[in-house]
Amino acid sequence: RNPFAWTWRAVARRNAGDLPSAERYLRRAIAVGPKHAEAWQELGQVSFELGRFQAAADAWKTAVAHNGALASKLRPRIDEARARAEAP
């Protein structure tokens, strides 16, 4: 029931290259803590690495909505993900 624990597990899985497990853990983190900005931020990163660029942009926008301090860090990533999502 702790979104931090699920997020930490997800980061460990992502660092080990296991993106599908990382995504599952992040979705659990968000289910128990839907306003946990770090989980949304990490979900954006995992989605980006999986080539799901629109999903990455959406997750990062949600992270910013829950923690405005992330805006300066994530705005360029959001723009990059959007551009890649729209690329042919």
mmCIF file of C-alpha atoms in Angstrom:
data_model
loop_
_atom_site.group_PDB
_atom_site.id
_atom_site.type_symbol
_atom_site.label_atom_id
_atom_site.label_comp_id
_atom_site.label_asym_id
_atom_site.label_seq_id
_atom_site.Cartn_x
_atom_site.Cartn_y
_atom_site.Cartn_z
ATOM 1 C CA ARG A 1 0.000 0.000 0.000
ATOM 2 C CA ASN A 2 3.027 2.243 -0.260
ATOM 3 C CA PRO A 3 3.534 3.972 -3.638
ATOM 4 C CA PHE A 4 7.156 4.756 -2.760
ATOM 5 C CA ALA A 5 8.005 1.067 -2.348
ATOM 6 C CA TRP A 6 6.405 0.149 -5.682
ATOM 7 C CA THR A 7 8.209 3.024 -7.376
ATOM 8 C CA TRP A 8 11.582 1.968 -5.939
ATOM 9 C CA ARG A 9 10.982 -1.576 -7.153
ATOM 10 C CA ALA A 10 10.091 -0.227 -10.579
ATOM 11 C CA VAL A 11 13.274 1.842 -10.766
ATOM 12 C CA ALA A 12 15.327 -1.233 -9.871
ATOM 13 C CA ARG A 13 13.595 -3.244 -12.614
ATOM 14 C CA ARG A 14 14.092 -0.430 -15.154
ATOM 15 C CA ASN A 15 17.770 -0.198 -14.247
ATOM 16 C CA ALA A 16 18.015 -3.962 -14.786
ATOM 17 C CA GLY A 17 16.453 -3.560 -18.237
ATOM 18 C CA ASP A 18 13.147 -5.207 -17.314
ATOM 19 C CA LEU A 19 10.793 -2.525 -18.641
ATOM 20 C CA PRO A 20 7.593 -4.630 -18.597
ATOM 21 C CA SER A 21 8.020 -5.385 -14.874
ATOM 22 C CA ALA A 22 8.901 -1.761 -14.188
ATOM 23 C CA GLU A 23 5.694 -0.680 -15.892
ATOM 24 C CA ARG A 24 3.627 -3.152 -13.842
ATOM 25 C CA TYR A 25 5.164 -1.911 -10.581
ATOM 26 C CA LEU A 26 4.556 1.719 -11.543
ATOM 27 C CA ARG A 27 0.923 1.009 -12.330
ATOM 28 C CA ARG A 28 0.616 -0.541 -8.862
ATOM 29 C CA ALA A 29 2.268 2.525 -7.327
ATOM 30 C CA ILE A 30 -0.209 4.763 -9.121
ATOM 31 C CA ALA A 31 -3.148 2.570 -8.093
ATOM 32 C CA VAL A 32 -2.288 3.007 -4.399
ATOM 33 C CA GLY A 33 -1.051 6.604 -4.727
ATOM 34 C CA PRO A 34 -2.599 8.262 -7.777
ATOM 35 C CA LYS A 35 -1.029 11.626 -6.908
ATOM 36 C CA HIS A 36 2.481 10.186 -6.461
ATOM 37 C CA ALA A 37 4.351 12.370 -8.961
ATOM 38 C CA GLU A 38 7.528 10.281 -8.887
ATOM 39 C CA ALA A 39 5.607 7.208 -10.064
ATOM 40 C CA TRP A 40 4.096 9.203 -12.934
ATOM 41 C CA GLN A 41 7.529 10.581 -13.814
ATOM 42 C CA GLU A 42 9.036 7.090 -13.872
ATOM 43 C CA LEU A 43 6.089 5.752 -15.882
ATOM 44 C CA GLY A 44 6.840 8.458 -18.438
ATOM 45 C CA GLN A 45 10.452 7.323 -18.634
ATOM 46 C CA VAL A 46 9.516 3.649 -19.017
ATOM 47 C CA SER A 47 6.908 4.501 -21.651
ATOM 48 C CA PHE A 48 9.471 6.586 -23.541
ATOM 49 C CA GLU A 49 12.007 3.756 -23.458
ATOM 50 C CA LEU A 50 9.312 1.392 -24.763
ATOM 51 C CA GLY A 51 8.649 3.758 -27.672
ATOM 52 C CA ARG A 52 5.220 4.779 -26.378
ATOM 53 C CA PHE A 53 5.835 8.465 -26.832
ATOM 54 C CA GLN A 54 2.304 9.804 -26.380
ATOM 55 C CA ALA A 55 1.909 7.731 -23.216
ATOM 56 C CA ALA A 56 5.229 9.142 -21.986
ATOM 57 C CA ALA A 57 4.087 12.714 -22.602
ATOM 58 C CA ASP A 58 0.784 12.051 -20.848
ATOM 59 C CA ALA A 59 2.491 10.490 -17.808
ATOM 60 C CA TRP A 60 4.954 13.368 -17.538
ATOM 61 C CA LYS A 61 2.129 15.919 -17.798
ATOM 62 C CA THR A 62 0.374 14.137 -14.956
ATOM 63 C CA ALA A 63 3.582 14.210 -12.888
ATOM 64 C CA VAL A 64 3.802 17.971 -13.398
ATOM 65 C CA ALA A 65 0.138 18.364 -12.461
ATOM 66 C CA HIS A 66 0.847 16.656 -9.133
ATOM 67 C CA ASN A 67 4.182 18.388 -8.528
ATOM 68 C CA GLY A 68 4.690 21.680 -10.316
ATOM 69 C CA ALA A 69 8.357 21.749 -9.292
ATOM 70 C CA LEU A 70 8.977 19.074 -11.947
ATOM 71 C CA ALA A 71 7.847 21.375 -14.768
ATOM 72 C CA SER A 72 11.248 22.797 -15.697
ATOM 73 C CA LYS A 73 12.765 19.308 -15.788
ATOM 74 C CA LEU A 74 9.942 17.581 -17.652
ATOM 75 C CA ARG A 75 8.700 20.199 -20.143
ATOM 76 C CA PRO A 76 11.565 19.497 -22.585
ATOM 77 C CA ARG A 77 10.929 15.743 -22.243
ATOM 78 C CA ILE A 78 7.198 16.260 -22.856
ATOM 79 C CA ASP A 79 7.963 18.279 -25.983
ATOM 80 C CA GLU A 80 10.399 15.631 -27.226
ATOM 81 C CA ALA A 81 7.907 12.825 -26.623
ATOM 82 C CA ARG A 82 5.148 14.727 -28.408
ATOM 83 C CA ALA A 83 7.408 15.389 -31.387
ATOM 84 C CA ARG A 84 8.334 11.721 -31.614
ATOM 85 C CA ALA A 85 4.700 10.681 -31.291
ATOM 86 C CA GLU A 86 3.770 12.930 -34.208
ATOM 87 C CA ALA A 87 6.711 11.895 -36.403
ATOM 88 C CA PRO A 88 5.890 9.700 -39.395
#
